[in-house]
Short mmCIF file of C-alpha atoms in Angstrom, two decimals:
data_model
loop_
_atom_site.label_atom_id
_atom_site.label_comp_id
_atom_site.label_asym_id
_atom_site.label_seq_id
_atom_site.Cartn_x
_atom_site.Cartn_y
_atom_site.Cartn_z
CA MET A 1 0.00 0.00 0.00
CA LYS A 2 2.85 2.29 0.93
CA ASN A 3 4.52 1.56 -2.40
CA HIS A 4 1.34 2.38 -4.31
CA PHE A 5 1.10 5.70 -2.51
CA LYS A 6 4.71 6.54 -3.42
CA ALA A 7 4.04 5.67 -7.06
CA ILE A 8 0.96 7.87 -7.22
CA LEU A 9 2.87 10.76 -5.66
CA LEU A 10 5.69 10.29 -8.12
CA ILE A 11 3.45 10.27 -11.16
CA ILE A 12 1.60 13.36 -9.97
CA PHE A 13 4.95 15.08 -9.55
CA LEU A 14 6.14 14.02 -13.01
CA SER A 15 2.89 15.04 -14.64
CA PHE A 16 3.01 18.49 -13.10
CA PHE A 17 6.62 18.88 -14.11
CA GLN A 18 5.93 17.96 -17.70
CA ILE A 19 2.65 19.76 -18.21
CA SER A 20 4.03 22.96 -16.74
CA LYS A 21 6.87 23.07 -19.25
CA SER A 22 6.09 23.82 -22.85
CA TYR A 23 8.43 22.26 -25.36
CA SER A 24 8.04 23.91 -28.70
CA ILE A 25 10.52 21.75 -30.55
CA GLU A 26 9.30 18.29 -29.97
CA ASP A 27 6.13 16.58 -28.98
CA ALA A 28 6.26 12.89 -29.70
CA SER A 29 2.51 12.47 -29.67
CA VAL A 30 1.81 14.52 -32.76
CA SER A 31 2.85 14.19 -36.36
CA GLY A 32 5.37 16.46 -38.01
CA VAL A 33 7.97 15.69 -35.37
CA SER A 34 11.42 16.99 -36.12
CA TYR A 35 13.45 13.93 -35.24
CA ASP A 36 16.78 15.71 -35.47
CA GLN A 37 15.76 18.32 -32.90
CA ILE A 38 14.60 16.15 -30.03
CA TYR A 39 14.58 17.96 -26.69
CA ASP A 40 17.82 16.77 -25.11
CA PRO A 41 19.20 19.18 -22.50
CA LEU A 42 20.97 16.37 -20.64
CA GLU A 43 23.02 15.25 -23.63
CA PRO A 44 26.48 15.27 -21.98
CA ILE A 45 25.22 13.16 -19.06
CA ASN A 46 23.21 10.93 -21.39
CA ARG A 47 26.24 10.31 -23.59
CA ALA A 48 28.31 9.32 -20.55
CA VAL A 49 25.57 6.96 -19.35
CA LEU A 50 25.25 5.44 -22.83
CA ASN A 51 29.00 4.80 -22.93
CA PHE A 52 28.75 3.22 -19.49
CA ASN A 53 25.84 1.05 -20.70
CA PHE A 54 27.81 -0.10 -23.73
CA PHE A 55 30.79 -0.88 -21.48
CA ILE A 56 28.64 -3.01 -19.15
CA ASP A 57 26.99 -4.60 -22.15
CA ASP A 58 30.34 -5.48 -23.71
CA ILE A 59 31.84 -7.05 -20.61
CA ALA A 60 28.81 -8.71 -19.02
CA ILE A 61 25.46 -8.69 -20.81
CA ARG A 62 26.45 -9.24 -24.44
CA PRO A 63 28.47 -12.44 -23.74
CA ILE A 64 25.51 -13.87 -21.81
CA VAL A 65 23.11 -12.95 -24.62
CA LYS A 66 25.36 -14.37 -27.36
CA THR A 67 25.88 -17.61 -25.41
CA TYR A 68 22.16 -17.93 -24.77
CA LYS A 69 21.36 -17.33 -28.45
CA PHE A 70 23.98 -19.90 -29.46
CA ILE A 71 22.79 -22.58 -27.03
CA ALA A 72 19.02 -22.09 -26.95
CA PRO A 73 17.13 -23.69 -29.83
CA GLU A 74 14.75 -21.35 -31.65
CA PRO A 75 11.53 -22.74 -30.03
CA VAL A 76 13.05 -22.24 -26.55
CA GLU A 77 14.03 -18.66 -27.36
CA LYS A 78 10.54 -17.99 -28.71
CA GLY A 79 8.92 -19.68 -25.69
CA VAL A 80 10.89 -17.57 -23.21
CA SER A 81 10.04 -14.42 -25.16
CA ASN A 82 6.34 -15.36 -25.17
CA PHE A 83 6.47 -16.12 -21.44
CA PHE A 84 7.74 -12.66 -20.51
CA SER A 85 5.44 -10.94 -22.98
CA ASN A 86 2.47 -12.80 -21.51
CA LEU A 87 3.33 -11.55 -18.01
CA LYS A 88 2.82 -8.02 -19.29
CA GLU A 89 -0.73 -8.63 -20.54
CA PRO A 90 -2.39 -7.70 -17.19
CA ILE A 91 -0.60 -4.34 -17.07
CA ARG A 92 -1.47 -3.81 -20.75
CA THR A 93 -5.08 -4.50 -19.80
CA VAL A 94 -4.93 -1.74 -17.18
CA SER A 95 -3.15 0.67 -19.56
CA PHE A 96 -5.72 0.15 -22.32
CA LEU A 97 -8.48 0.66 -19.77
CA PHE A 98 -7.02 4.06 -18.82
CA GLN A 99 -6.73 4.93 -22.53
CA GLY A 100 -10.41 4.13 -23.04
CA GLU A 101 -9.48 1.29 -25.42
CA PHE A 102 -11.94 -1.19 -23.97
CA TYR A 103 -11.80 -3.70 -26.81
CA LYS A 104 -8.01 -3.89 -26.62
CA SER A 105 -8.17 -4.13 -22.83
CA PHE A 106 -10.56 -7.05 -23.09
CA ASN A 107 -8.36 -8.60 -25.78
CA SER A 108 -5.28 -8.38 -23.51
CA ILE A 109 -6.89 -10.06 -20.54
CA GLY A 110 -8.37 -12.67 -22.88
CA ARG A 111 -4.93 -13.37 -24.31
CA PHE A 112 -3.47 -13.68 -20.83
CA THR A 113 -6.16 -16.15 -19.75
CA ILE A 114 -5.86 -18.33 -22.85
CA ASN A 115 -2.05 -18.36 -23.04
CA THR A 116 -1.52 -18.87 -19.29
CA PHE A 117 -3.94 -21.76 -19.02
CA THR A 118 -2.79 -23.53 -22.16
CA SER A 119 1.01 -23.16 -21.89
CA LEU A 120 1.91 -20.86 -18.98
CA GLY A 121 2.36 -18.20 -21.63
CA THR A 122 5.14 -19.93 -23.53
CA PHE A 123 3.01 -20.45 -26.63
CA ASP A 124 0.90 -17.69 -28.14
CA LEU A 125 -2.24 -19.67 -28.89
CA ALA A 126 -4.41 -16.55 -28.56
CA SER A 127 -2.89 -15.08 -31.74
CA ARG A 128 -3.80 -18.26 -33.59
CA VAL A 129 -7.46 -17.75 -32.69
CA GLY A 130 -7.44 -14.14 -33.86
CA MET A 131 -6.56 -12.33 -30.63
CA GLU A 132 -3.49 -10.45 -31.83
CA LYS A 133 -1.05 -8.86 -29.37
CA ASN A 134 -1.31 -5.08 -28.98
CA GLU A 135 1.65 -3.29 -27.45
CA THR A 136 1.16 -0.50 -24.94
CA ASP A 137 2.44 0.76 -21.60
CA PHE A 138 1.89 3.53 -19.09
CA GLY A 139 4.15 5.90 -21.00
CA ILE A 140 1.76 5.62 -23.96
CA THR A 141 -1.19 6.14 -21.60
CA LEU A 142 0.39 9.36 -20.31
CA ALA A 143 1.14 10.51 -23.89
CA LYS A 144 -2.46 9.90 -24.94
CA GLY A 145 -3.53 11.83 -21.86
CA GLY A 146 -1.64 14.87 -23.19
CA VAL A 147 1.54 14.62 -21.12
CA SER A 148 4.48 15.83 -23.17
CA SER A 149 7.54 13.62 -23.43
CA GLY A 150 9.94 15.88 -21.53
CA PRO A 151 13.68 15.57 -21.96
CA TYR A 152 15.33 12.53 -23.47
CA ILE A 153 17.14 10.47 -20.84
CA VAL A 154 19.42 7.45 -20.90
CA ILE A 155 18.97 5.32 -17.81
CA PRO A 156 21.93 3.30 -16.48
CA ILE A 157 21.71 -0.36 -17.58
CA ILE A 158 18.13 0.08 -18.85
CA GLY A 159 18.78 2.38 -21.81
CA PRO A 160 16.95 5.12 -23.74
CA SER A 161 13.78 6.74 -22.44
CA ASN A 162 12.29 10.14 -21.71
CA LEU A 163 10.89 11.60 -18.53
CA ARG A 164 7.31 10.68 -19.38
CA ASP A 165 8.09 7.08 -20.36
CA PHE A 166 10.36 6.62 -17.36
CA GLY A 167 7.52 7.88 -15.14
CA GLY A 168 5.28 5.32 -16.81
CA ASP A 169 7.81 2.55 -16.13
CA VAL A 170 8.00 3.51 -12.45
CA VAL A 171 4.21 3.40 -12.12
CA GLU A 172 4.10 0.05 -13.91
CA TYR A 173 6.67 -1.37 -11.53
CA PHE A 174 4.45 -0.55 -8.56
CA VAL A 175 1.02 -1.31 -9.96
CA ASP A 176 1.76 -4.35 -12.13
CA PRO A 177 -0.54 -7.06 -10.72
CA ILE A 178 1.87 -9.84 -11.72
CA SER A 179 5.17 -8.61 -10.32
CA ASN A 180 3.43 -7.35 -7.18
CA ASN A 181 2.33 -10.86 -6.39
CA VAL A 182 5.62 -12.62 -7.04
CA ALA A 183 7.99 -13.37 -4.15
CA ASN A 184 11.27 -12.36 -5.82
CA ARG A 185 10.15 -9.69 -8.26
CA GLU A 186 13.76 -8.57 -8.84
CA TYR A 187 14.54 -11.87 -10.59
CA LEU A 188 11.50 -11.41 -12.76
CA ALA A 189 12.60 -7.89 -13.68
CA ILE A 190 16.12 -9.10 -14.52
CA GLY A 191 14.75 -11.97 -16.62
CA SER A 192 12.42 -9.66 -18.47
CA GLY A 193 15.21 -7.13 -19.06
CA LEU A 194 17.55 -9.83 -20.40
CA ASN A 195 14.81 -11.11 -22.67
CA GLU A 196 14.31 -7.61 -24.09
CA ARG A 197 18.07 -7.37 -24.63
CA VAL A 198 18.01 -10.71 -26.52
CA GLU A 199 15.23 -9.40 -28.75
CA ILE A 200 17.20 -6.32 -29.82
CA ASP A 201 20.56 -8.09 -30.12
CA GLU A 202 20.79 -7.97 -33.92
CA GLN A 203 19.72 -4.31 -34.09
CA LEU A 204 22.28 -3.41 -31.45
CA ASP A 205 25.02 -5.13 -33.43
CA LYS A 206 24.04 -3.04 -36.46
CA VAL A 207 24.10 0.17 -34.38
CA ARG A 208 27.63 -0.71 -33.25
CA GLU A 209 28.95 -1.07 -36.78
CA ALA A 210 26.84 1.17 -39.04
CA SER A 211 26.65 4.43 -37.19
CA SER A 212 28.68 7.60 -37.25
CA ASP A 213 27.13 8.60 -33.93
CA ARG A 214 25.48 5.75 -32.05
CA TYR A 215 24.01 8.13 -29.46
CA GLU A 216 22.05 10.03 -32.13
CA MET A 217 21.09 6.83 -33.89
CA ILE A 218 19.69 5.20 -30.74
CA LYS A 219 17.83 8.39 -29.78
CA SER A 220 16.25 8.65 -33.22
CA ILE A 221 15.28 4.97 -33.29
CA TYR A 222 13.77 5.25 -29.79
CA TYR A 223 11.54 8.19 -30.75
CA GLN A 224 10.54 6.65 -34.07
CA ASN A 225 9.41 3.48 -32.31
CA ARG A 226 7.49 5.37 -29.64
CA ASN A 227 5.79 7.55 -32.24
CA ALA A 228 4.82 4.45 -34.20
CA GLN A 229 2.89 3.32 -31.13
CA LEU A 230 1.19 6.70 -30.81
CA GLU A 231 0.31 7.68 -34.37
CA GLU A 232 -2.29 6.01 -36.54
CA GLU A 233 -0.60 6.87 -39.85
CA TYR A 234 2.97 6.87 -38.63
CA ILE A 235 4.59 5.42 -41.77
CA GLN A 236 2.68 7.82 -44.04
CA ASN A 237 3.62 10.83 -41.90
CA LEU A 238 7.36 10.16 -41.66
CA PRO A 239 9.41 12.98 -43.21
CA VAL A 240 10.62 12.36 -46.76
CA PRO A 241 13.34 14.12 -48.76
CA LYS A 242 12.56 16.84 -51.25
CA ILE A 243 12.77 15.38 -54.74
CA TYR A 244 15.69 16.43 -56.97
CA ILE A 245 16.14 15.48 -60.60
CA GLU A 246 18.42 12.46 -60.56
CA MET B 1 -23.79 13.51 -61.70
CA LYS B 2 -23.01 11.28 -64.65
CA TYR B 3 -19.81 13.22 -65.40
CA LEU B 4 -18.80 13.09 -61.77
CA THR B 5 -19.22 9.31 -61.73
CA ILE B 6 -17.10 9.03 -64.88
CA LEU B 7 -14.42 11.29 -63.39
CA VAL B 8 -14.32 9.34 -60.11
CA SER B 9 -14.17 6.03 -62.00
CA PHE B 10 -11.36 7.39 -64.17
CA ILE B 11 -9.31 8.56 -61.16
CA PHE B 12 -9.95 5.28 -59.36
CA SER B 13 -8.90 3.12 -62.32
CA PHE B 14 -5.86 5.32 -62.90
CA SER B 15 -4.76 4.81 -59.26
CA ILE B 16 -5.24 1.05 -59.58
CA LEU B 17 -3.22 1.05 -62.78
CA GLN B 18 -0.42 3.04 -61.13
CA ALA B 19 -0.42 0.77 -58.08
CA SER B 20 -0.24 -2.33 -60.26
CA GLU B 21 2.62 -0.81 -62.27
CA VAL B 22 4.64 -0.05 -59.14
CA SER B 23 3.86 -3.51 -57.75
CA GLU B 24 5.19 -5.06 -60.94
CA TRP B 25 8.35 -2.96 -60.70
CA PHE B 26 8.76 -3.90 -57.05
CA GLU B 27 8.34 -7.64 -57.65
CA LYS B 28 10.94 -7.52 -60.42
CA GLU B 29 13.52 -5.47 -58.51
CA SER B 30 13.09 -7.25 -55.16
CA ASN B 31 13.55 -10.60 -56.92
CA GLN B 32 16.70 -9.26 -58.51
CA PHE B 33 17.91 -8.03 -55.13
CA LEU B 34 17.26 -11.43 -53.53
CA GLU B 35 19.07 -13.11 -56.38
CA ILE B 36 22.15 -11.00 -55.68
CA MET B 37 21.76 -11.49 -51.93
CA ASN B 38 21.42 -15.27 -52.07
CA ASN B 39 24.09 -15.81 -54.69
CA ASN B 40 27.43 -16.18 -52.93
CA GLU B 41 29.29 -17.69 -55.83
CA GLY B 42 31.06 -14.57 -57.16
CA THR B 43 34.08 -12.89 -55.64
CA GLU B 44 33.58 -10.14 -53.06
CA SER B 45 34.29 -7.39 -55.58
CA GLU B 46 31.95 -8.95 -58.16
CA ASN B 47 29.13 -9.10 -55.62
CA TYR B 48 29.86 -5.54 -54.55
CA GLU B 49 29.56 -4.38 -58.17
CA LYS B 50 26.16 -6.04 -58.43
CA TYR B 51 24.90 -4.14 -55.38
CA LYS B 52 26.38 -0.97 -56.79
CA SER B 53 24.46 -1.22 -60.02
CA PHE B 54 21.29 -2.17 -58.11
CA VAL B 55 21.55 0.89 -55.85
CA ASN B 56 22.40 3.26 -58.71
CA LYS B 57 19.44 1.98 -60.71
CA ASN B 58 16.79 1.93 -57.99
CA PHE B 59 17.58 4.58 -55.38
CA ALA B 60 16.91 8.32 -55.71
CA ILE B 61 20.44 8.93 -54.43
CA LYS B 62 20.59 12.67 -55.03
CA SER B 63 17.24 13.31 -53.34
CA ILE B 64 18.21 11.21 -50.31
CA ALA B 65 21.71 12.71 -50.05
CA TYR B 66 20.51 16.31 -50.40
CA GLY B 67 17.51 15.68 -48.14
CA LEU B 68 19.86 14.51 -45.40
CA ILE B 69 21.83 17.74 -45.29
CA GLY B 70 18.99 20.18 -45.98
CA GLU B 71 18.47 23.26 -48.13
CA ASN B 72 20.69 25.66 -46.13
CA ILE B 73 23.80 23.52 -46.46
CA ILE B 74 23.11 22.92 -50.16
CA LYS B 75 22.81 26.68 -50.80
CA LYS B 76 26.01 27.60 -49.01
CA SER B 77 28.14 24.74 -50.39
CA LYS B 78 30.22 24.94 -53.55
CA ASP B 79 29.44 22.71 -56.53
CA HIS B 80 32.57 20.62 -56.19
CA GLU B 81 31.83 20.04 -52.48
CA LEU B 82 28.33 18.87 -53.29
CA SER B 83 29.48 16.51 -56.02
CA LEU B 84 32.15 15.07 -53.69
CA TYR B 85 29.51 14.64 -50.97
CA LEU B 86 27.20 12.89 -53.44
CA GLU B 87 30.00 10.55 -54.47
CA VAL B 88 30.96 9.71 -50.87
CA PHE B 89 27.33 9.25 -49.83
CA THR B 90 26.60 6.94 -52.79
CA ASP B 91 29.54 4.78 -51.77
CA TYR B 92 28.33 4.79 -48.16
CA LEU B 93 24.79 3.78 -49.18
CA ILE B 94 26.07 0.91 -51.32
CA LYS B 95 28.33 -0.30 -48.49
CA THR B 96 25.44 -0.12 -46.00
CA ILE B 97 23.17 -2.21 -48.22
CA TYR B 98 26.00 -4.59 -49.07
CA LYS B 99 26.80 -5.17 -45.38
CA LEU B 100 23.15 -5.54 -44.46
CA ALA B 101 22.50 -8.04 -47.22
CA ASN B 102 25.66 -10.02 -46.49
CA SER B 103 24.75 -10.48 -42.83
CA ASN B 104 21.36 -12.00 -43.77
CA SER B 105 21.07 -14.85 -46.22
CA SER B 106 18.27 -17.05 -47.53
CA SER B 107 15.57 -14.43 -47.36
CA THR B 108 12.32 -13.89 -49.16
CA ILE B 109 10.46 -10.62 -49.70
CA LYS B 110 6.68 -10.77 -49.96
CA LEU B 111 4.67 -7.81 -51.24
CA LYS B 112 1.71 -7.02 -48.97
CA ASP B 113 0.09 -3.89 -50.37
CA VAL B 114 0.67 -0.52 -52.00
CA ASP B 115 -0.63 2.82 -50.77
CA ILE B 116 -0.23 6.25 -52.40
CA LYS B 117 0.15 9.50 -50.48
CA ASP B 118 1.22 12.85 -52.01
CA ASP B 119 2.53 11.10 -55.15
CA ILE B 120 4.70 8.80 -53.02
CA TYR B 121 4.06 5.08 -53.19
CA ILE B 122 4.29 3.27 -49.87
CA ILE B 123 4.99 -0.39 -50.53
CA ARG B 124 4.43 -2.67 -47.57
CA SER B 125 6.34 -5.92 -47.70
CA GLU B 126 7.59 -8.61 -45.37
CA ILE B 127 11.14 -9.89 -45.38
CA SER B 128 11.62 -13.37 -43.93
CA PHE B 129 14.86 -14.88 -42.79
CA LYS B 130 15.52 -18.37 -41.46
CA LYS B 131 14.52 -17.50 -37.92
CA SER B 132 12.52 -14.32 -38.11
CA SER B 133 10.61 -11.87 -40.27
CA ALA B 134 10.18 -8.10 -40.34
CA ASN B 135 7.87 -5.53 -41.88
CA LEU B 136 9.65 -3.62 -44.60
CA TYR B 137 8.21 -0.44 -46.10
CA TRP B 138 9.56 1.23 -49.23
CA LYS B 139 8.77 4.82 -50.15
CA VAL B 140 9.01 5.12 -53.90
CA ILE B 141 8.57 7.96 -56.43
CA ASN B 142 7.83 7.85 -60.12
CA THR B 143 10.44 9.91 -61.95
CA GLY B 144 8.65 9.55 -65.27
CA SER B 145 11.08 7.08 -66.77
CA SER B 146 11.38 4.78 -63.75
CA TYR B 147 10.59 4.22 -60.09
CA LYS B 148 13.11 5.26 -57.44
CA ILE B 149 13.32 4.45 -53.73
CA ILE B 150 13.51 7.49 -51.41
CA ASP B 151 13.30 5.70 -48.06
CA VAL B 152 13.34 2.21 -46.57
CA ILE B 153 11.60 1.62 -43.24
CA VAL B 154 12.43 -1.56 -41.33
CA GLU B 155 9.65 -2.19 -38.81
CA ASN B 156 9.28 1.41 -37.62
CA THR B 157 12.79 2.69 -38.23
CA SER B 158 13.26 4.89 -41.26
CA TYR B 159 16.67 4.97 -42.92
CA PHE B 160 16.18 8.57 -44.00
CA VAL B 161 15.01 9.85 -40.59
CA THR B 162 17.76 8.03 -38.68
CA LYS B 163 20.55 9.19 -40.98
CA LYS B 164 19.19 12.75 -41.00
CA SER B 165 19.50 12.86 -37.20
CA GLU B 166 23.07 11.59 -37.38
CA PHE B 167 24.16 13.89 -40.22
CA ASN B 168 22.53 16.95 -38.68
CA LYS B 169 24.35 16.31 -35.45
CA ILE B 170 27.70 16.19 -37.26
CA LEU B 171 26.84 19.35 -39.22
CA ARG B 172 25.73 21.23 -36.09
CA LYS B 173 28.86 20.17 -34.24
CA ASN B 174 31.03 21.42 -37.12
CA ARG B 175 29.17 24.68 -37.83
CA GLY B 176 27.56 23.34 -41.00
CA SER B 177 30.81 22.22 -42.61
CA LEU B 178 30.06 19.76 -45.40
CA GLU B 179 33.75 18.90 -45.55
CA SER B 180 33.63 17.61 -41.95
CA LEU B 181 30.58 15.52 -42.76
CA ILE B 182 32.36 13.99 -45.74
CA ILE B 183 35.32 13.09 -43.52
CA GLN B 184 32.98 11.49 -40.95
CA ILE B 185 31.10 9.47 -43.57
CA ARG B 186 34.39 8.18 -44.98
CA LYS B 187 35.38 7.02 -41.49
CA ILE B 188 32.34 4.75 -41.04
#
């Protein structure tokens, strides 16, 4: 109960902080975003944290991920990924409810029920019967509620975020019905984090080798992916170059 | 009313015709791309040449390259600087596609649908590898004589948007110096 109270206080604080500031350059919830002018006043600190994250990744996380990917057969990898994704369905249900997306909320809890009872979430049977997975989180809920994204931040170990999405993550941590009812929730959080790292392993390898500035690249990719979750016609609204005669 | 119906039908059939034309072009070029990608028999330089001709034929290189640096830089740069930048960028684009294709083999590309917005075709396709698959969108323009790609979007990440962020950062850091950008691109 005490934890819930702290979370509510924190989110109220974050909401006030973000609503009270007006950011003219960037608002991730609307189209026409200028991706190369993302509000980033903490860039020097963020860059240092990103370098630290890459260092930790190189010496500890990446070897674990590569070994796991080498050893685990594809069905096992998929099963683990499904398991952790399924654990997030209850919090997705709550998020969709707050967003007024009742159909999606019902779909999420339905998916959780079917997948948990048939395979403990390791096999996505629900998708096979037409109940497709819909991604969302509390950060998206706050964005849809009009909370601006605030400054871009890189969180130690966790990675790219912004103040709004980080606030959403904190709330999720405290109100998630699954992790709140598990004895050692830290292990669950570590497992889930490692699974997410496995899922982006190939992309991260490409960032390492194909970028002139990996900080900018990761920031841009982060905002593009968040906007894709917020905008209906995201692909259509992406900026395109002016056409020159070739 | 009759004329309006005729006009609407004409526009509608014209759009369908255009969409089918671009689909045909896409099927042909993506098959050619896969052929190059899945054929490892040639030497490295031979394969590289194949990618080079594919990129030169199908990408709106000048539009992408100029779009990445923006109007202000174009206006203030000298002709020889711009042509050097174009040359370096073309090489960089070919290398990027070459590397990307070489790290993924045995793929298939399946056309899903074609949408048109502001004279830009948005081709939705799915690329499948041995273990996984991804949504791949292509933004394509009709130059009159052929179709040219202006952006490739893998899942939700646009090549153009991502590179624009990176290039703008380099330009801002170096007070808009195109020369510095060229040096940086060569380093990658």
